[in-house]
mmCIF file of C-alpha atoms in Angstrom:
data_model
loop_
_atom_site.group_PDB
_atom_site.id
_atom_site.type_symbol
_atom_site.label_atom_id
_atom_site.label_comp_id
_atom_site.label_asym_id
_atom_site.label_seq_id
_atom_site.Cartn_x
_atom_site.Cartn_y
_atom_site.Cartn_z
ATOM 1 C CA MET A 8 22.613 2.469 -5.129
ATOM 2 C CA ARG A 9 21.304 0.455 -1.938
ATOM 3 C CA LEU A 10 17.395 -0.712 -1.393
ATOM 4 C CA ALA A 11 16.344 -2.321 1.942
ATOM 5 C CA PHE A 12 12.420 -3.157 2.541
ATOM 6 C CA ALA A 13 10.555 -5.074 5.330
ATOM 7 C CA THR A 14 6.942 -5.875 5.309
ATOM 8 C CA GLU A 15 5.553 -7.505 8.116
ATOM 9 C CA ALA A 16 1.692 -8.258 8.188
ATOM 10 C CA ALA A 17 -0.643 -7.588 11.436
ATOM 11 C CA PRO A 18 -0.188 -10.410 13.870
ATOM 12 C CA GLY A 19 -3.552 -13.123 12.809
ATOM 13 C CA ARG A 20 -4.106 -11.430 9.242
ATOM 14 C CA PRO A 21 -2.715 -11.733 5.554
ATOM 15 C CA ASN A 22 0.030 -8.670 4.966
ATOM 16 C CA GLU A 23 -2.067 -6.485 2.887
ATOM 17 C CA ASP A 24 1.228 -3.932 1.830
ATOM 18 C CA PHE A 25 3.228 -4.171 -1.124
ATOM 19 C CA ALA A 26 7.053 -3.154 -1.658
ATOM 20 C CA GLY A 27 8.623 -3.836 -4.923
ATOM 21 C CA ALA A 28 11.829 -2.198 -7.016
ATOM 22 C CA THR A 29 13.698 -2.317 -9.751
ATOM 23 C CA PRO A 30 16.916 -0.669 -10.409
ATOM 24 C CA ASN A 31 15.787 2.338 -11.319
ATOM 25 C CA ALA A 32 12.522 2.416 -9.073
ATOM 26 C CA ALA A 33 10.221 1.906 -6.253
ATOM 27 C CA VAL A 34 6.353 1.577 -5.562
ATOM 28 C CA LEU A 35 4.381 0.684 -1.895
ATOM 29 C CA LEU A 36 1.041 0.131 -2.074
ATOM 30 C CA ASP A 37 -0.761 0.123 1.922
ATOM 31 C CA GLY A 38 -4.250 -1.629 0.893
ATOM 32 C CA VAL A 39 -7.540 -1.411 2.384
ATOM 33 C CA GLY A 40 -8.913 -4.045 4.088
ATOM 34 C CA THR A 41 -13.045 -4.724 4.645
ATOM 35 C CA PRO A 42 -12.892 -4.872 8.364
ATOM 36 C CA VAL A 43 -15.170 -7.762 10.001
ATOM 37 C CA GLY A 44 -18.908 -7.497 9.150
ATOM 38 C CA SER A 45 -18.297 -5.618 6.299
ATOM 39 C CA ASP A 46 -19.110 -6.355 2.838
ATOM 40 C CA ALA A 47 -16.411 -6.726 -0.338
ATOM 41 C CA GLY A 48 -16.981 -6.334 -3.894
ATOM 42 C CA CYS A 49 -14.318 -8.444 -5.023
ATOM 43 C CA SER A 50 -13.991 -12.069 -4.423
ATOM 44 C CA HIS A 51 -9.801 -11.692 -4.706
ATOM 45 C CA GLY A 52 -9.415 -9.812 -2.019
ATOM 46 C CA VAL A 53 -6.685 -6.829 -1.047
ATOM 47 C CA PRO A 54 -3.275 -9.077 -1.076
ATOM 48 C CA TRP A 55 -3.952 -9.872 -4.413
ATOM 49 C CA PHE A 56 -5.507 -6.138 -5.402
ATOM 50 C CA VAL A 57 -2.096 -4.756 -4.308
ATOM 51 C CA GLN A 58 -0.108 -7.377 -5.584
ATOM 52 C CA ALA A 59 -1.614 -7.217 -8.845
ATOM 53 C CA LEU A 60 -1.258 -3.216 -9.204
ATOM 54 C CA GLY A 61 1.427 -3.059 -8.018
ATOM 55 C CA SER A 62 3.425 -4.994 -10.082
ATOM 56 C CA SER A 63 1.987 -2.786 -13.118
ATOM 57 C CA LEU A 64 3.296 -0.248 -11.708
ATOM 58 C CA LEU A 65 6.847 -1.176 -11.899
ATOM 59 C CA ALA A 66 6.474 -2.464 -14.986
ATOM 60 C CA GLY A 67 5.004 0.592 -16.543
ATOM 61 C CA MET A 68 7.484 2.636 -14.545
ATOM 62 C CA SER A 69 10.479 1.123 -16.328
ATOM 63 C CA ARG A 70 8.853 0.703 -19.118
ATOM 64 C CA ASP A 71 9.144 4.446 -20.596
ATOM 65 C CA GLU A 72 11.040 6.968 -18.744
ATOM 66 C CA ASP A 73 8.698 9.544 -20.591
ATOM 67 C CA THR A 74 5.722 8.396 -19.426
ATOM 68 C CA SER A 75 4.645 10.423 -16.323
ATOM 69 C CA LEU A 76 3.774 8.469 -12.813
ATOM 70 C CA THR A 77 0.393 9.891 -13.308
ATOM 71 C CA GLU A 78 -0.053 7.661 -16.216
ATOM 72 C CA VAL A 79 1.694 4.873 -15.375
ATOM 73 C CA LEU A 80 -1.034 5.151 -12.314
ATOM 74 C CA ALA A 81 -3.729 5.758 -14.614
ATOM 75 C CA ASP A 82 -2.967 2.402 -17.025
ATOM 76 C CA GLY A 83 -2.338 0.769 -13.944
ATOM 77 C CA ILE A 84 -5.868 1.495 -12.482
ATOM 78 C CA LYS A 85 -7.296 0.614 -15.656
ATOM 79 C CA ALA A 86 -5.113 -2.650 -16.268
ATOM 80 C CA VAL A 87 -6.337 -4.153 -12.650
ATOM 81 C CA ALA A 88 -9.674 -3.979 -13.300
ATOM 82 C CA SER A 89 -10.105 -5.262 -16.535
ATOM 83 C CA LEU A 90 -8.694 -8.563 -14.567
ATOM 84 C CA HIS A 91 -11.972 -8.792 -12.761
ATOM 85 C CA ASP A 92 -14.158 -6.338 -13.766
ATOM 86 C CA SER A 93 -16.282 -9.280 -15.532
ATOM 87 C CA THR A 94 -16.381 -12.118 -12.315
ATOM 88 C CA CYS A 95 -16.631 -8.713 -9.142
ATOM 89 C CA ASP A 96 -19.014 -6.174 -8.178
ATOM 90 C CA LEU A 97 -16.564 -3.228 -8.752
ATOM 91 C CA THR A 98 -19.054 -0.643 -8.415
ATOM 92 C CA HIS A 99 -19.148 -1.667 -4.400
ATOM 93 C CA PRO A 100 -17.908 0.512 -2.193
ATOM 94 C CA GLY A 101 -15.826 -2.221 -0.124
ATOM 95 C CA SER A 102 -13.958 -2.963 -3.253
ATOM 96 C CA PRO A 103 -10.174 -3.352 -3.029
ATOM 97 C CA SER A 104 -8.474 0.477 -3.215
ATOM 98 C CA ALA A 105 -4.809 1.368 -1.891
ATOM 99 C CA THR A 106 -2.577 4.264 -1.540
ATOM 100 C CA VAL A 107 0.172 4.865 -3.517
ATOM 101 C CA VAL A 108 3.923 5.693 -3.352
ATOM 102 C CA MET A 109 5.701 5.909 -6.500
ATOM 103 C CA LEU A 110 9.352 7.036 -6.823
ATOM 104 C CA ARG A 111 11.585 6.783 -10.089
ATOM 105 C CA ARG A 112 15.187 7.860 -10.430
ATOM 106 C CA THR A 113 16.064 8.925 -13.980
ATOM 107 C CA ALA A 114 19.800 10.525 -15.084
ATOM 108 C CA SER A 115 18.147 14.119 -14.453
ATOM 109 C CA ALA A 116 15.861 13.699 -11.901
ATOM 110 C CA VAL A 117 13.948 12.195 -8.913
ATOM 111 C CA GLU A 118 10.082 11.627 -9.203
ATOM 112 C CA TRP A 119 7.965 11.047 -6.691
ATOM 113 C CA LEU A 120 3.577 10.394 -6.547
ATOM 114 C CA VAL A 121 2.038 9.829 -3.576
ATOM 115 C CA LEU A 122 -1.771 8.836 -2.986
ATOM 116 C CA ALA A 123 -3.140 8.748 0.462
ATOM 117 C CA ASP A 124 -1.653 8.514 3.449
ATOM 118 C CA SER A 125 1.548 6.694 3.343
ATOM 119 C CA VAL A 126 4.818 8.474 3.241
ATOM 120 C CA LEU A 127 7.901 9.372 0.854
ATOM 121 C CA LEU A 128 10.500 11.254 3.326
ATOM 122 C CA LEU A 129 13.242 12.744 0.532
ATOM 123 C CA ASP A 130 16.701 13.466 2.331
ATOM 124 C CA VAL A 131 17.741 16.072 -0.146
ATOM 125 C CA VAL A 132 21.222 17.974 0.236
ATOM 126 C CA GLY A 133 21.822 21.051 1.815
ATOM 127 C CA THR A 134 18.660 21.017 4.506
ATOM 128 C CA ASP A 135 18.527 19.612 7.774
ATOM 129 C CA GLU A 136 14.994 18.115 7.971
ATOM 130 C CA PRO A 137 14.026 16.103 5.191
ATOM 131 C CA MET A 138 11.584 16.208 2.761
ATOM 132 C CA VAL A 139 8.252 14.319 4.090
ATOM 133 C CA ILE A 140 4.981 13.957 1.610
ATOM 134 C CA CYS A 141 2.026 12.777 2.326
ATOM 135 C CA ASP A 142 -1.389 12.878 1.273
ATOM 136 C CA GLU A 143 -3.528 13.660 4.736
ATOM 137 C CA ARG A 144 -7.243 13.832 2.998
ATOM 138 C CA GLU A 145 -8.271 10.922 4.523
ATOM 139 C CA ALA A 146 -6.934 11.834 7.783
ATOM 140 C CA LEU A 147 -8.717 15.223 7.383
ATOM 141 C CA VAL A 148 -12.175 13.611 6.569
ATOM 142 C CA GLY A 149 -12.032 11.077 9.191
ATOM 143 C CA GLU A 150 -11.097 13.019 11.869
ATOM 144 C CA PRO A 151 -14.442 14.605 12.771
ATOM 145 C CA TYR A 152 -15.751 10.522 12.456
ATOM 146 C CA ARG A 153 -13.333 9.004 14.938
ATOM 147 C CA LYS A 154 -14.281 10.505 18.409
ATOM 148 C CA ALA A 155 -16.954 7.478 18.926
ATOM 149 C CA MET A 156 -13.911 5.088 18.012
ATOM 150 C CA ASP A 157 -11.172 6.041 20.009
ATOM 151 C CA ALA A 158 -12.495 6.721 23.116
ATOM 152 C CA LEU A 159 -13.361 3.125 23.834
ATOM 153 C CA ALA A 160 -10.460 0.028 24.060
ATOM 154 C CA ALA A 161 -8.824 -1.291 21.445
ATOM 155 C CA GLY A 162 -10.016 -5.110 20.902
ATOM 156 C CA THR A 163 -12.838 -4.918 22.524
ATOM 157 C CA PRO A 164 -16.399 -5.561 20.647
ATOM 158 C CA GLU A 165 -17.755 -1.914 21.026
ATOM 159 C CA HIS A 166 -14.281 -0.698 19.847
ATOM 160 C CA VAL A 167 -14.358 -2.938 16.589
ATOM 161 C CA ALA A 168 -18.103 -2.140 15.419
ATOM 162 C CA ALA A 169 -17.157 1.485 16.215
ATOM 163 C CA HIS A 170 -14.286 0.719 13.454
ATOM 164 C CA ARG A 171 -16.481 -0.924 11.683
ATOM 165 C CA ALA A 172 -18.844 2.045 11.476
ATOM 166 C CA TYR A 173 -16.128 4.338 10.508
ATOM 167 C CA VAL A 174 -14.302 2.675 7.520
ATOM 168 C CA GLU A 175 -17.910 2.333 6.011
ATOM 169 C CA THR A 176 -18.849 5.827 6.730
ATOM 170 C CA LEU A 177 -15.140 7.117 5.316
ATOM 171 C CA ARG A 178 -16.633 4.852 1.753
ATOM 172 C CA ASP A 179 -19.154 7.532 1.544
ATOM 173 C CA HIS A 180 -15.951 10.099 0.534
ATOM 174 C CA ARG A 181 -13.828 8.136 -1.304
ATOM 175 C CA ASN A 182 -12.498 8.802 -4.690
ATOM 176 C CA ARG A 183 -14.995 11.711 -4.721
ATOM 177 C CA ASP A 184 -14.650 15.861 -4.418
ATOM 178 C CA GLY A 185 -14.627 17.075 -1.157
ATOM 179 C CA GLY A 186 -13.337 13.803 0.153
ATOM 180 C CA PHE A 187 -9.974 11.719 -0.515
ATOM 181 C CA TRP A 188 -8.585 9.692 -2.905
ATOM 182 C CA VAL A 189 -7.180 5.923 -3.474
ATOM 183 C CA ALA A 190 -6.613 3.204 -5.883
ATOM 184 C CA ALA A 191 -9.028 1.375 -6.437
ATOM 185 C CA VAL A 192 -11.252 1.444 -9.956
ATOM 186 C CA ASP A 193 -11.467 4.811 -11.239
ATOM 187 C CA PRO A 194 -8.333 5.871 -13.197
ATOM 188 C CA LEU A 195 -8.923 9.496 -12.961
ATOM 189 C CA ALA A 196 -8.102 9.147 -9.364
ATOM 190 C CA ALA A 197 -4.183 9.204 -10.685
ATOM 191 C CA ASP A 198 -5.330 13.083 -11.303
ATOM 192 C CA GLN A 199 -5.412 13.803 -7.498
ATOM 193 C CA ALA A 200 -2.247 12.470 -6.213
ATOM 194 C CA LEU A 201 0.505 14.553 -4.879
ATOM 195 C CA THR A 202 3.726 14.396 -7.463
ATOM 196 C CA GLY A 203 6.788 16.294 -8.153
ATOM 197 C CA SER A 204 10.609 16.270 -8.750
ATOM 198 C CA VAL A 205 13.982 17.124 -7.426
ATOM 199 C CA PRO A 206 16.918 16.677 -9.343
ATOM 200 C CA ALA A 207 18.874 13.831 -9.257
ATOM 201 C CA ASP A 208 22.135 15.215 -7.490
ATOM 202 C CA THR A 209 20.592 16.570 -4.811
ATOM 203 C CA VAL A 210 18.723 13.178 -3.323
ATOM 204 C CA LYS A 211 20.965 11.518 -1.229
ATOM 205 C CA ALA A 212 18.285 9.232 -0.104
ATOM 206 C CA ALA A 213 14.779 7.717 0.232
ATOM 207 C CA ALA A 214 12.084 6.032 2.233
ATOM 208 C CA LEU A 215 8.776 4.711 1.757
ATOM 209 C CA LEU A 216 6.649 3.965 4.250
ATOM 210 C CA SER A 217 3.204 2.828 4.896
ATOM 211 C CA ASP A 218 1.015 4.160 7.443
ATOM 212 C CA GLY A 219 1.764 0.690 9.373
ATOM 213 C CA ALA A 220 5.650 1.639 9.541
ATOM 214 C CA SER A 221 5.168 5.776 9.613
ATOM 215 C CA ARG A 222 3.082 5.660 12.877
ATOM 216 C CA LEU A 223 6.455 5.112 14.799
ATOM 217 C CA VAL A 224 6.055 9.174 14.227
ATOM 218 C CA ASP A 225 2.851 10.254 13.126
ATOM 219 C CA ARG A 226 1.040 8.839 15.291
ATOM 220 C CA PHE A 227 3.390 7.584 18.229
ATOM 221 C CA ALA A 228 5.446 10.874 18.374
ATOM 222 C CA LEU A 229 8.637 7.849 19.362
ATOM 223 C CA ALA A 230 11.159 9.387 16.780
ATOM 224 C CA SER A 231 11.326 12.640 14.281
ATOM 225 C CA TRP A 232 11.160 12.178 10.631
ATOM 226 C CA ARG A 233 15.102 12.796 10.338
ATOM 227 C CA GLU A 234 15.591 10.157 13.480
ATOM 228 C CA ALA A 235 13.282 7.572 11.860
ATOM 229 C CA LEU A 236 15.649 8.170 8.421
ATOM 230 C CA GLY A 237 18.897 7.122 10.435
ATOM 231 C CA LEU A 238 17.492 4.614 11.972
ATOM 232 C CA LEU A 239 16.801 3.403 8.593
ATOM 233 C CA ALA A 240 19.982 3.746 7.529
ATOM 234 C CA LEU A 241 22.354 2.675 10.690
ATOM 235 C CA THR A 242 20.015 -0.540 11.199
ATOM 236 C CA GLY A 243 18.081 -1.114 8.441
ATOM 237 C CA PRO A 244 13.423 -1.201 7.862
ATOM 238 C CA ASP A 245 13.756 -4.333 10.010
ATOM 239 C CA GLU A 246 14.713 -2.674 12.953
ATOM 240 C CA LEU A 247 11.885 0.215 12.577
ATOM 241 C CA ILE A 248 9.066 -2.555 12.098
ATOM 242 C CA LYS A 249 10.602 -4.095 15.373
ATOM 243 C CA LEU A 250 10.500 -0.080 17.659
ATOM 244 C CA VAL A 251 6.779 -0.089 15.963
ATOM 245 C CA ARG A 252 5.410 -3.551 16.901
ATOM 246 C CA GLU A 253 7.171 -3.214 20.519
ATOM 247 C CA ALA A 254 4.803 0.073 20.902
ATOM 248 C CA GLU A 255 1.954 -1.758 19.478
ATOM 249 C CA THR A 256 2.258 -4.195 21.733
ATOM 250 C CA SER A 257 2.631 -1.533 25.149
ATOM 251 C CA ASP A 258 -0.445 -0.126 24.355
ATOM 252 C CA LEU A 259 -3.211 -3.032 23.224
ATOM 253 C CA ASP A 260 -6.036 -1.016 23.976
ATOM 254 C CA GLY A 261 -4.827 2.341 22.775
ATOM 255 C CA ALA A 262 -5.167 4.090 25.729
ATOM 256 C CA ARG A 263 -1.711 5.843 25.229
ATOM 257 C CA TRP A 264 -2.098 6.067 21.343
ATOM 258 C CA PRO A 265 -6.327 5.687 20.169
ATOM 259 C CA ARG A 266 -6.186 4.146 16.716
ATOM 260 C CA GLY A 267 -8.416 2.397 14.612
ATOM 261 C CA LYS A 268 -6.067 -0.909 14.781
ATOM 262 C CA ALA A 269 -3.762 -1.740 17.778
ATOM 263 C CA PHE A 270 -1.496 -3.569 14.703
ATOM 264 C CA ASP A 271 -1.047 -2.493 11.358
ATOM 265 C CA ASP A 272 0.519 -3.843 8.425
ATOM 266 C CA ALA A 273 4.000 -2.392 8.315
ATOM 267 C CA THR A 274 6.300 -1.676 5.179
ATOM 268 C CA ALA A 275 9.580 0.181 5.170
ATOM 269 C CA MET A 276 12.102 0.555 2.522
ATOM 270 C CA PHE A 277 15.014 2.773 2.594
ATOM 271 C CA TRP A 278 16.758 3.365 -0.834
ATOM 272 C CA LYS A 279 20.294 5.274 -0.797
ATOM 273 C CA PHE A 280 21.342 7.018 -3.544
ATOM 274 C CA PHE A 281 24.699 8.037 -1.920
#
């Protein structure tokens, strides 16, 4: 087995992604930051939250293979909440949260869990295209609210204000029926994750991508998922992130690819099994 990963913060901001692995497990989190001008209920911040939750998930996945990934995530959310519920307002809608991708390989199976809009790719024997697992509920909920933001040039004061309004509107749909789900303070969010498994001897490789890395395919359409997997296998995660940065830099005002953030934290993991 071989596992490689790379992560790069958006320019001028702390990295709010997390990536980590053990010999049998990998975790990727994409923290949900607070836009400039918006309030947050936590004094620790998103980077602290993703580091705490990511570390807890890796430990839980490796400790007992009989514990489901859903249970590991629920336990991790509860454990991190207990670290700051006495100092922070965890009922605040701006309290830190994150997308989650978890992957565990046992002797018989490759098990996965995906919550929110990070992407998992599985390269399975006998298929032309990789299996693509992504929870699209946030995108579907947010689509009607994007028009005002996407019509403005990225980086302008008007776009910054529209992005803040968009994020604050989506908070009203977060972690509730009919909306979308992320890892925050409610362990019941784990029950809303997409989960599954495939036989271990059928998976050649896997890729875990934050939406800042997957935008090369799903927003910029500069590669297919198969091409992204090939790039990761041949040149590694750093090269994929480099291509993302080149595309972002070529379209700073979002005229070609409307988006909330001109640059985003980008994290890519590639795990080759055989």
